[in-house]
Amino acid sequence: MNDTKKHNEEEVKLMKGNEAIAHAAIRCGCDGYFGYPITPQSEIMETMMELEPWNTTGMVVLQAESETASINMVYGAAGCGKKAMTSSSSPGISLMQEGLSYLAGAELPAVVVNVMRGGPGLGTIQPSQADYFQTVKGGGHGDYKLITLAPASVQEMADHTVLAFDLAFKYRVTAMVLADGIIGQMMEKVVLPPYQPRMTEAEIAERCPWATLGKPASRKPNVINSLQLLAEEMEEVNLRLQGRYREIEKNEVRYEEFQCEDAEYLVVAFGTMARVCQKAVEMARAEGIKVGLLRPITLYPFPVDRICHYSHTTKGMLTVEMNAGQMVEDVRLASCGRVPVEHFGRLGGIVPSPDEVLEALKTKIINR
Amino acid sequence: MTINDIINPANLVYAKTKVMNDVPMHYCPGCSHGVVHKLIAEIIEEMDFQEKTIAIAPVGCAVFAYKYLDIDWQQAAHGRAPALATAVKRLLPDRLVFTYQGDGDLAAIGTAETIHAANRGENIAIIFINNGIYGMTGGQMAPTTLMGMKSSTSPNGRTVPLNGHPLDITKLLAQLDGTCYVTRQSVHTVGTVRKTKKAIRLAFENSMAGKGTSVVEIVSTCNSGWKMTPEASNDWMVENMFPVFPMGDLKNL
Amino acid sequence: MKEEIIIAGFGGQGVLSMGKILAYSGLMQGQEVSWMPSYGPEQRGGTANVTVILSDERISSPVLNTYDTAIVLNQPSLERFESKVKPGGTLIFDGNGFHKFPTRTDINVYRIDATEYANANDSAKTMNMIILGGLLKVRPIVLVENVLNGLKKSLPERHHHLLTVNEKAIHIGMDLIKKVN
């Protein structure tokens, strides 16, 4: 554990977003990572294999035979009350939808990272944000939600990994870190989180009394299960889940604002696009256009109230997304038709540049 | 013998294992599942592993296995039990971890998970009930359905052009370097029940000794699905299933 | 101070690692840095490029359309990025294999024949350090001392004996770079 002490110094490092996730997971006491290689996120598992955390924290890292196996390994580990995670990119996440639904049905805490690439199909390995719908509107079968964090920097890749575990265990849900290829592949400065010890079995038994650790004589068997054949019982599970989602919506909305105080127009963007839009806002301000940027950090729960607020104070909104217009639907819902809400995006792995965004703001909103 | 003689503990000749819950089973009369459940429960008690066992239930007739054994369970998505078991055993290496799967679960939808868990030599035991049919969903064709055998999705009998050949996945698993013990048993007579118990016990001991993956296939009947009486099913199994899925150890290291 | 740089060339020319060294140097100098590669199969033999931003302030967009400085190491990269240099900005090219040359007059164009030098002196592995030296001569955005510190930090210890070779390459690059307009 000499390494632990060394790593604990708060040091600014330069690394890729994918690498930051791997480091952060090990440091926050993750018990198990199960994954399958896919570009542009393979550095997550590669970094873990390089760091060999099984020799330091005791964390298990396993390359599975498929994304299907990965997510079900996460289910098995989470069922034991362990901090378990997987990561993939869009096509692999599609393959995991079954497991995500089962995790929700079995009320298990888990962390999944999606470093999005362009689709549909095998698509491209270039960055995309086209899995917004899949992530925040379900994806798998049944009524369930994933807490969705949208990092916009390498620092947030690390921070959101830690936060995702905290939220997952707080609410017994899956938390998705929804990044894109750029945040995964780019290098920036990052301060890694401090080491936390992994939970002991006694701590798990106390924090997660539902966990399958082996049944002591003192309690009834624990059964991790999503099967309820009686409709009345299935409804009860659903109502419990919905209650939890309402709590999440009340407590966990996160967003960041840039130059919104006097904004006449609002740009809404997440992840990499929020970074590009910030530059576009700077350019617009230099031209005297009063525009602000709202960056949802949680895509679910969505900052509905904040958007609603700006629908009273601005003249129009533009969402900028690397997709054909997905989050724009939530912005429209939240703004209740009070102001025009338009979408600008590029598809299939193309990243809009700041001047394209500024141009779209002018043509689609300001001079419409 | 009066009732008082019968309940006198001094006259006790047999007691249900405490690992078995006192609830009626949903299995059809004549089904092999109940017998295998009981054997597993007895072994867990005999090994004193009730507090240290995590079992993985499949999708199929045994989906409710967790109701019958008084141990911790995880219920898996269809075919994924070996993936769950892999993670559970790796994170809790001192526990007994086994999957309980049918032929559809293990040899069709879960083929990849089964082969790769076995190939990695995960220290788990796989209990595989092979009755050549999908029992729970109403008697559809399984990967292990015999040639010419009728099912609701092969109403005129399985044919090669339409359905391909029955899959002997146990033979395949025996070839993998990760498996240490692969055996095929049945539970249709007192003698075979005893042999199966020994086989399951060895599989559990192997996994606790870290020897790799053990697979115990139990060739079974599905009298409802086969549309026969339990007795006729046993005869039919011996006559038709055993030549294709012969009894005995395929591997024992 | 803020410098937005694109480095582009063939995979295998050390484009990404040159960017990485620059980013580490910025880190050593206490700057905000971002390093954003074009990633994917094109790294193997096709065209590769990397955007490096060094700034005193928080960096907003890692994705840019125009650059203060472009370093282009092959013909397709010149054609793609010459027009993307901001007026008054800097374009550096390695003339090896070029048949069409930069035409803009509103930017500062420099030529550095690093490939030729490296081939003649059997030092292909330091080619990108020669170019980096050339860049630092005309755009002294980081101190050579910090480049070496950055190298020390990013290189595994078993390669630290190469530091002096790299330092020499930087100085060779500083001598080799020539203004062409």
CSV table of C-alpha atoms in Angstrom, one decimal, chain A:
chain,number,residue,atom,x,y,z
A,1,MET,CA,0.0,0.0,0.0
A,2,ASN,CA,3.0,2.3,-0.3
A,3,ASP,CA,1.6,3.3,-3.7
A,4,THR,CA,-1.5,4.6,-1.9
A,5,LYS,CA,0.5,7.2,0.0
A,6,LYS,CA,2.3,8.3,-3.1
A,7,HIS,CA,-1.0,8.7,-5.0
A,8,ASN,CA,-2.7,10.6,-2.3
A,9,GLU,CA,-0.6,13.7,-2.9
A,10,GLU,CA,-2.9,16.2,-4.6
A,11,GLU,CA,-1.0,16.4,-7.9
A,12,VAL,CA,-2.0,17.9,-11.2
A,13,LYS,CA,-1.7,15.3,-13.9
A,14,LEU,CA,-2.2,15.4,-17.6
A,15,MET,CA,-4.3,12.5,-18.9
A,16,LYS,CA,-7.0,11.4,-21.2
A,17,GLY,CA,-10.6,11.4,-20.0
A,18,ASN,CA,-10.8,7.6,-20.3
A,19,GLU,CA,-7.6,7.3,-18.2
A,20,ALA,CA,-9.1,9.6,-15.6
A,21,ILE,CA,-12.1,7.4,-15.3
A,22,ALA,CA,-9.9,4.3,-14.6
A,23,HIS,CA,-7.9,6.1,-12.0
A,24,ALA,CA,-10.9,7.6,-10.3
A,25,ALA,CA,-12.7,4.3,-10.1
A,26,ILE,CA,-9.8,2.6,-8.4
A,27,ARG,CA,-9.4,5.5,-6.0
A,28,CYS,CA,-13.0,5.7,-5.0
A,29,GLY,CA,-13.0,2.1,-3.8
A,30,CYS,CA,-14.6,0.4,-6.8
A,31,ASP,CA,-14.7,-3.4,-6.2
A,32,GLY,CA,-15.1,-4.7,-9.8
A,33,TYR,CA,-14.8,-3.5,-13.4
A,34,PHE,CA,-16.0,-5.7,-16.2
A,35,GLY,CA,-15.7,-4.6,-19.8
A,36,TYR,CA,-15.2,-5.4,-23.4
A,37,PRO,CA,-13.0,-3.4,-25.8
A,38,ILE,CA,-14.6,-0.9,-28.1
A,39,THR,CA,-13.2,2.4,-29.5
A,40,PRO,CA,-13.2,5.2,-28.3
A,41,GLN,CA,-13.1,4.0,-24.7
A,42,SER,CA,-10.8,1.1,-24.6
A,43,GLU,CA,-8.2,3.1,-22.6
A,44,ILE,CA,-10.4,2.7,-19.5
A,45,MET,CA,-9.8,-1.1,-19.2
A,46,GLU,CA,-6.3,-0.7,-20.6
A,47,THR,CA,-5.4,1.7,-17.9
A,48,MET,CA,-6.9,-0.5,-15.2
A,49,MET,CA,-5.0,-3.5,-16.5
A,50,GLU,CA,-1.8,-1.4,-16.5
A,51,LEU,CA,-2.4,-0.2,-12.9
A,52,GLU,CA,-3.2,-3.7,-11.6
A,53,PRO,CA,-5.4,-2.6,-8.8
A,54,TRP,CA,-5.9,-6.2,-7.6
A,55,ASN,CA,-2.4,-5.8,-6.1
A,56,THR,CA,-3.2,-2.6,-4.3
A,57,THR,CA,-6.9,-2.1,-3.4
A,58,GLY,CA,-8.0,-5.7,-4.3
A,59,MET,CA,-10.3,-4.5,-7.0
A,60,VAL,CA,-11.2,-7.1,-9.6
A,61,VAL,CA,-10.8,-6.2,-13.3
A,62,LEU,CA,-12.0,-8.6,-15.9
A,63,GLN,CA,-12.2,-8.5,-19.6
A,64,ALA,CA,-15.5,-10.2,-20.4
A,65,GLU,CA,-16.5,-12.1,-23.6
A,66,SER,CA,-19.1,-9.5,-24.6
A,67,GLU,CA,-20.9,-6.4,-23.4
A,68,THR,CA,-23.8,-8.7,-22.5
A,69,ALA,CA,-21.5,-10.6,-20.2
A,70,SER,CA,-20.0,-7.4,-18.8
A,71,ILE,CA,-23.3,-5.9,-17.7
A,72,ASN,CA,-24.4,-9.2,-16.2
A,73,MET,CA,-21.1,-9.4,-14.3
A,74,VAL,CA,-21.9,-6.0,-13.0
A,75,TYR,CA,-25.3,-7.3,-11.9
A,76,GLY,CA,-23.7,-10.2,-10.1
A,77,ALA,CA,-21.2,-8.0,-8.3
A,78,ALA,CA,-23.8,-5.3,-7.5
A,79,GLY,CA,-26.1,-8.0,-6.1
A,80,CYS,CA,-23.3,-8.7,-3.5
A,81,GLY,CA,-23.4,-5.0,-2.6
A,82,LYS,CA,-20.1,-4.3,-4.3
A,83,LYS,CA,-19.2,-1.2,-6.2
A,84,ALA,CA,-19.3,-2.5,-9.7
A,85,MET,CA,-18.9,-0.8,-13.1
A,86,THR,CA,-18.6,-1.3,-16.8
A,87,SER,CA,-17.8,1.0,-19.7
A,88,SER,CA,-18.4,0.9,-23.4
A,89,SER,CA,-19.3,3.0,-26.4
A,90,SER,CA,-22.7,3.2,-28.2
A,91,PRO,CA,-23.0,-0.2,-30.0
A,92,GLY,CA,-21.8,-1.9,-26.8
A,93,ILE,CA,-24.3,0.1,-24.7
A,94,SER,CA,-27.1,-1.0,-27.0
A,95,LEU,CA,-26.1,-4.6,-26.2
A,96,MET,CA,-26.3,-3.8,-22.5
A,97,GLN,CA,-29.8,-2.6,-22.5
A,98,GLU,CA,-31.2,-5.9,-21.3
A,99,GLY,CA,-28.8,-5.8,-18.3
A,100,LEU,CA,-29.7,-2.2,-17.5
A,101,SER,CA,-33.3,-3.0,-17.4
A,102,TYR,CA,-32.7,-6.0,-15.1
A,103,LEU,CA,-30.4,-3.8,-12.8
A,104,ALA,CA,-33.3,-1.4,-12.5
A,105,GLY,CA,-35.8,-4.1,-11.8
A,106,ALA,CA,-33.6,-5.7,-9.2
A,107,GLU,CA,-32.9,-2.3,-7.7
A,108,LEU,CA,-29.2,-2.6,-7.8
A,109,PRO,CA,-26.6,0.2,-7.7
A,110,ALA,CA,-24.2,0.3,-10.6
A,111,VAL,CA,-22.1,2.6,-12.7
A,112,VAL,CA,-22.0,2.5,-16.5
A,113,VAL,CA,-19.9,4.7,-18.7
A,114,ASN,CA,-20.8,5.4,-22.3
A,115,VAL,CA,-18.2,7.2,-24.3
A,116,MET,CA,-20.5,7.9,-27.3
A,117,ARG,CA,-19.7,7.4,-30.9
A,118,GLY,CA,-21.7,8.1,-34.0
A,119,GLY,CA,-24.5,5.6,-35.1
A,120,PRO,CA,-26.8,4.1,-36.0
A,121,GLY,CA,-25.4,0.6,-36.5
A,122,LEU,CA,-21.7,0.0,-36.3
A,123,GLY,CA,-21.5,3.7,-37.2
A,124,THR,CA,-18.3,5.6,-36.8
A,125,ILE,CA,-15.7,5.8,-34.0
A,126,GLN,CA,-15.9,9.6,-34.1
A,127,PRO,CA,-17.7,11.5,-31.2
A,128,SER,CA,-21.4,11.8,-31.0
A,129,GLN,CA,-24.2,12.6,-28.6
A,130,ALA,CA,-26.8,10.5,-30.3
A,131,ASP,CA,-27.5,8.2,-27.3
A,132,TYR,CA,-29.3,10.9,-25.4
A,133,PHE,CA,-32.7,9.4,-26.0
A,134,GLN,CA,-31.5,5.9,-25.3
A,135,THR,CA,-30.0,7.0,-22.0
A,136,VAL,CA,-32.5,9.4,-20.5
A,137,LYS,CA,-35.7,7.9,-22.0
A,138,GLY,CA,-35.1,4.3,-21.1
A,139,GLY,CA,-33.3,2.2,-23.7
A,140,GLY,CA,-34.2,-1.1,-22.2
A,141,HIS,CA,-37.7,-2.3,-21.5
A,142,GLY,CA,-39.9,-1.2,-18.7
A,143,ASP,CA,-40.4,2.1,-16.7
A,144,TYR,CA,-37.0,2.9,-15.4
A,145,LYS,CA,-34.6,5.8,-15.3
A,146,LEU,CA,-30.8,6.1,-15.2
A,147,ILE,CA,-29.2,9.0,-13.4
A,148,THR,CA,-27.2,10.5,-16.2
A,149,LEU,CA,-24.1,12.6,-15.7
A,150,ALA,CA,-22.6,14.5,-18.7
A,151,PRO,CA,-19.0,15.3,-18.1
A,152,ALA,CA,-17.5,18.2,-20.1
A,153,SER,CA,-13.9,17.9,-19.1
A,154,VAL,CA,-11.3,15.4,-18.1
A,155,GLN,CA,-11.6,16.6,-14.5
A,156,GLU,CA,-15.3,15.8,-14.6
A,157,MET,CA,-14.7,12.4,-16.0
A,158,ALA,CA,-12.9,11.6,-12.8
A,159,ASP,CA,-15.3,13.5,-10.5
A,160,HIS,CA,-18.4,12.1,-12.2
A,161,THR,CA,-17.1,8.5,-11.7
A,162,VAL,CA,-17.0,9.1,-8.0
A,163,LEU,CA,-20.3,10.9,-7.9
A,164,ALA,CA,-22.0,8.2,-10.0
A,165,PHE,CA,-21.1,5.6,-7.4
A,166,ASP,CA,-22.4,7.8,-4.6
A,167,LEU,CA,-25.7,8.5,-6.3
A,168,ALA,CA,-26.1,4.9,-7.4
A,169,PHE,CA,-25.8,3.6,-3.8
A,170,LYS,CA,-27.9,6.5,-2.4
A,171,TYR,CA,-30.8,5.5,-4.6
A,172,ARG,CA,-30.1,1.9,-5.6
A,173,VAL,CA,-30.2,2.8,-9.3
A,174,THR,CA,-27.7,2.7,-12.2
A,175,ALA,CA,-25.9,5.9,-12.8
A,176,MET,CA,-24.6,6.5,-16.3
A,177,VAL,CA,-21.7,8.7,-17.1
A,178,LEU,CA,-22.6,9.8,-20.6
A,179,ALA,CA,-19.4,11.2,-22.3
A,180,ASP,CA,-18.4,11.4,-25.9
A,181,GLY,CA,-15.3,10.4,-27.9
A,182,ILE,CA,-13.7,13.8,-27.5
A,183,ILE,CA,-13.9,13.9,-23.7
A,184,GLY,CA,-12.7,10.3,-23.6
A,185,GLN,CA,-9.7,10.9,-26.0
A,186,MET,CA,-8.6,14.4,-25.1
A,187,MET,CA,-5.9,15.2,-22.5
A,188,GLU,CA,-6.4,17.9,-19.9
A,189,LYS,CA,-5.2,18.7,-16.5
A,190,VAL,CA,-6.8,16.7,-13.7
A,191,VAL,CA,-6.6,16.4,-10.0
A,192,LEU,CA,-7.5,12.8,-9.1
A,193,PRO,CA,-9.8,12.1,-6.2
A,194,PRO,CA,-8.3,10.9,-2.9
A,195,TYR,CA,-8.2,7.2,-2.1
A,196,GLN,CA,-11.2,5.7,-0.3
A,197,PRO,CA,-10.9,2.2,1.1
A,198,ARG,CA,-13.2,-0.4,-0.4
A,199,MET,CA,-16.2,-1.3,1.7
A,200,THR,CA,-15.6,-4.2,4.0
A,201,GLU,CA,-18.1,-7.0,4.1
A,202,ALA,CA,-19.3,-5.9,7.5
A,203,GLU,CA,-19.9,-2.4,6.0
A,204,ILE,CA,-21.7,-3.8,3.0
A,205,ALA,CA,-23.9,-6.0,5.2
A,206,GLU,CA,-24.9,-2.8,7.1
A,207,ARG,CA,-25.3,-0.4,4.2
A,208,CYS,CA,-26.8,-3.0,1.8
A,209,PRO,CA,-28.9,-5.3,4.0
A,210,TRP,CA,-30.3,-6.8,0.7
A,211,ALA,CA,-26.9,-7.9,-0.6
A,212,THR,CA,-26.2,-11.6,-1.2
A,213,LEU,CA,-23.1,-12.3,0.8
A,214,GLY,CA,-24.3,-15.7,2.1
A,215,LYS,CA,-27.2,-16.1,4.5
A,216,PRO,CA,-26.3,-16.0,8.2
A,217,ALA,CA,-28.7,-17.9,10.5
A,218,SER,CA,-30.0,-14.6,11.8
A,219,ARG,CA,-31.7,-13.4,8.6
A,220,LYS,CA,-33.9,-14.6,5.8
A,221,PRO,CA,-32.3,-15.4,2.5
A,222,ASN,CA,-31.6,-12.4,0.3
A,223,VAL,CA,-32.8,-12.8,-3.3
A,224,ILE,CA,-31.7,-10.4,-6.1
A,225,ASN,CA,-34.6,-10.6,-8.5
A,226,SER,CA,-36.6,-8.7,-11.0
A,227,LEU,CA,-39.4,-11.2,-11.5
A,228,GLN,CA,-42.8,-10.5,-10.0
A,229,LEU,CA,-45.5,-12.6,-11.8
A,230,LEU,CA,-48.4,-11.0,-9.9
A,231,ALA,CA,-49.3,-7.7,-11.4
A,232,GLU,CA,-50.1,-6.2,-8.0
A,233,GLU,CA,-46.6,-7.0,-6.8
A,234,MET,CA,-45.0,-5.8,-10.0
A,235,GLU,CA,-46.9,-2.5,-9.7
A,236,GLU,CA,-45.7,-2.2,-6.1
A,237,VAL,CA,-42.1,-2.5,-7.4
A,238,ASN,CA,-42.8,0.1,-10.0
A,239,LEU,CA,-44.3,2.5,-7.6
A,240,ARG,CA,-41.3,2.2,-5.3
A,241,LEU,CA,-39.0,2.9,-8.3
A,242,GLN,CA,-41.1,5.9,-9.3
A,243,GLY,CA,-41.0,7.2,-5.8
A,244,ARG,CA,-37.2,7.0,-5.9
A,245,TYR,CA,-37.1,8.8,-9.3
A,246,ARG,CA,-39.2,11.6,-7.9
A,247,GLU,CA,-36.7,12.0,-5.0
A,248,ILE,CA,-33.9,12.0,-7.6
A,249,GLU,CA,-35.7,14.7,-9.6
A,250,LYS,CA,-36.1,16.8,-6.4
A,251,ASN,CA,-32.5,16.4,-5.0
A,252,GLU,CA,-30.0,15.7,-7.8
A,253,VAL,CA,-30.5,18.3,-10.6
A,254,ARG,CA,-27.1,19.7,-11.5
A,255,TYR,CA,-26.2,22.3,-14.1
A,256,GLU,CA,-23.7,25.1,-14.8
A,257,GLU,CA,-24.4,28.5,-16.2
A,258,PHE,CA,-22.2,30.9,-18.2
A,259,GLN,CA,-23.1,34.5,-18.8
A,260,CYS,CA,-26.8,33.9,-18.2
A,261,GLU,CA,-27.5,36.8,-15.9
A,262,ASP,CA,-28.5,39.3,-18.6
A,263,ALA,CA,-29.0,36.8,-21.4
A,264,GLU,CA,-31.5,37.6,-24.1
A,265,TYR,CA,-30.8,34.3,-25.8
A,266,LEU,CA,-29.9,31.0,-24.2
A,267,VAL,CA,-27.8,28.2,-25.6
A,268,VAL,CA,-28.3,24.8,-24.0
A,269,ALA,CA,-25.7,22.1,-24.6
A,270,PHE,CA,-24.0,19.3,-22.7
A,271,GLY,CA,-20.6,17.6,-22.7
A,272,THR,CA,-18.2,18.6,-25.4
A,273,MET,CA,-20.8,20.7,-27.1
A,274,ALA,CA,-21.1,22.8,-24.0
A,275,ARG,CA,-17.4,23.6,-24.3
A,276,VAL,CA,-17.7,24.5,-28.0
A,277,CYS,CA,-20.8,26.6,-27.2
A,278,GLN,CA,-18.9,28.5,-24.4
A,279,LYS,CA,-16.5,29.7,-27.0
A,280,ALA,CA,-19.4,30.6,-29.3
A,281,VAL,CA,-21.0,32.6,-26.5
A,282,GLU,CA,-17.6,34.4,-25.9
A,283,MET,CA,-17.6,35.2,-29.7
A,284,ALA,CA,-21.2,36.4,-29.6
A,285,ARG,CA,-20.6,38.6,-26.5
A,286,ALA,CA,-17.6,40.2,-28.3
A,287,GLU,CA,-20.1,41.2,-31.0
A,288,GLY,CA,-22.5,42.6,-28.3
A,289,ILE,CA,-25.0,39.8,-28.5
A,290,LYS,CA,-26.4,39.0,-25.1
A,291,VAL,CA,-26.3,35.2,-25.0
A,292,GLY,CA,-25.8,32.8,-22.2
A,293,LEU,CA,-25.0,29.1,-21.9
A,294,LEU,CA,-26.9,26.6,-19.7
A,295,ARG,CA,-25.0,23.3,-19.4
A,296,PRO,CA,-27.1,20.5,-17.9
A,297,ILE,CA,-24.6,18.3,-15.8
A,298,THR,CA,-27.4,15.9,-15.0
A,299,LEU,CA,-29.4,14.9,-18.2
A,300,TYR,CA,-31.6,12.9,-15.9
A,301,PRO,CA,-32.8,14.5,-13.7
A,302,PHE,CA,-33.1,17.4,-16.3
A,303,PRO,CA,-32.9,21.0,-15.1
A,304,VAL,CA,-36.5,21.6,-16.0
A,305,ASP,CA,-37.1,24.4,-13.6
A,306,ARG,CA,-34.1,26.4,-14.7
A,307,ILE,CA,-35.1,26.1,-18.4
A,308,CYS,CA,-38.6,27.1,-17.4
A,309,HIS,CA,-37.2,30.2,-15.7
A,310,TYR,CA,-35.2,31.2,-18.8
A,311,SER,CA,-38.3,30.7,-20.9
A,312,HIS,CA,-39.7,33.7,-19.1
A,313,THR,CA,-36.6,35.9,-19.3
A,314,THR,CA,-35.1,35.2,-22.8
A,315,LYS,CA,-36.3,35.6,-26.3
A,316,GLY,CA,-35.3,32.2,-27.7
A,317,MET,CA,-33.2,29.1,-27.1
A,318,LEU,CA,-30.9,27.0,-29.2
A,319,THR,CA,-29.8,23.5,-28.2
A,320,VAL,CA,-26.6,22.4,-29.8
A,321,GLU,CA,-26.0,18.7,-29.9
A,322,MET,CA,-24.0,16.2,-31.8
A,323,ASN,CA,-27.2,14.5,-33.0
A,324,ALA,CA,-30.3,15.2,-35.0
A,325,GLY,CA,-32.1,16.9,-32.1
A,326,GLN,CA,-32.8,14.9,-29.0
A,327,MET,CA,-32.3,17.1,-25.9
A,328,VAL,CA,-34.2,19.8,-27.7
A,329,GLU,CA,-37.4,18.0,-27.0
A,330,ASP,CA,-36.8,18.2,-23.2
A,331,VAL,CA,-35.9,21.9,-23.6
A,332,ARG,CA,-39.1,22.5,-25.5
A,333,LEU,CA,-41.1,20.6,-22.9
A,334,ALA,CA,-39.6,22.6,-20.1
A,335,SER,CA,-40.1,26.0,-21.8
A,336,CYS,CA,-43.8,25.2,-22.5
A,337,GLY,CA,-43.8,27.0,-25.9
A,338,ARG,CA,-43.2,30.4,-24.4
A,339,VAL,CA,-40.1,31.1,-26.6
A,340,PRO,CA,-38.9,29.6,-29.8
A,341,VAL,CA,-36.6,26.6,-29.2
A,342,GLU,CA,-34.5,25.4,-32.1
A,343,HIS,CA,-31.8,22.8,-32.5
A,344,PHE,CA,-28.5,22.9,-34.2
A,345,GLY,CA,-26.3,19.8,-34.6
A,346,ARG,CA,-24.0,17.9,-36.8
A,347,LEU,CA,-24.3,14.2,-37.3
A,348,GLY,CA,-22.4,11.0,-37.6
A,349,GLY,CA,-19.3,12.0,-35.7
A,350,ILE,CA,-18.8,15.6,-36.9
A,351,VAL,CA,-18.2,18.2,-34.1
A,352,PRO,CA,-19.7,21.6,-34.8
A,353,SER,CA,-17.2,24.4,-34.5
A,354,PRO,CA,-17.7,27.5,-32.4
A,355,ASP,CA,-18.4,29.7,-35.5
A,356,GLU,CA,-20.9,27.3,-36.9
A,357,VAL,CA,-22.7,27.5,-33.5
A,358,LEU,CA,-22.7,31.3,-33.6
A,359,GLU,CA,-24.0,31.3,-37.2
A,360,ALA,CA,-26.8,28.9,-36.2
A,361,LEU,CA,-27.7,31.1,-33.2
A,362,LYS,CA,-28.0,34.1,-35.6
A,363,THR,CA,-30.0,32.4,-38.3
A,364,LYS,CA,-32.2,30.1,-36.3
A,365,ILE,CA,-33.0,32.3,-33.3
A,366,ILE,CA,-31.9,35.9,-33.4
A,367,ASN,CA,-32.8,36.7,-37.0
A,368,ARG,CA,-35.5,34.1,-37.4
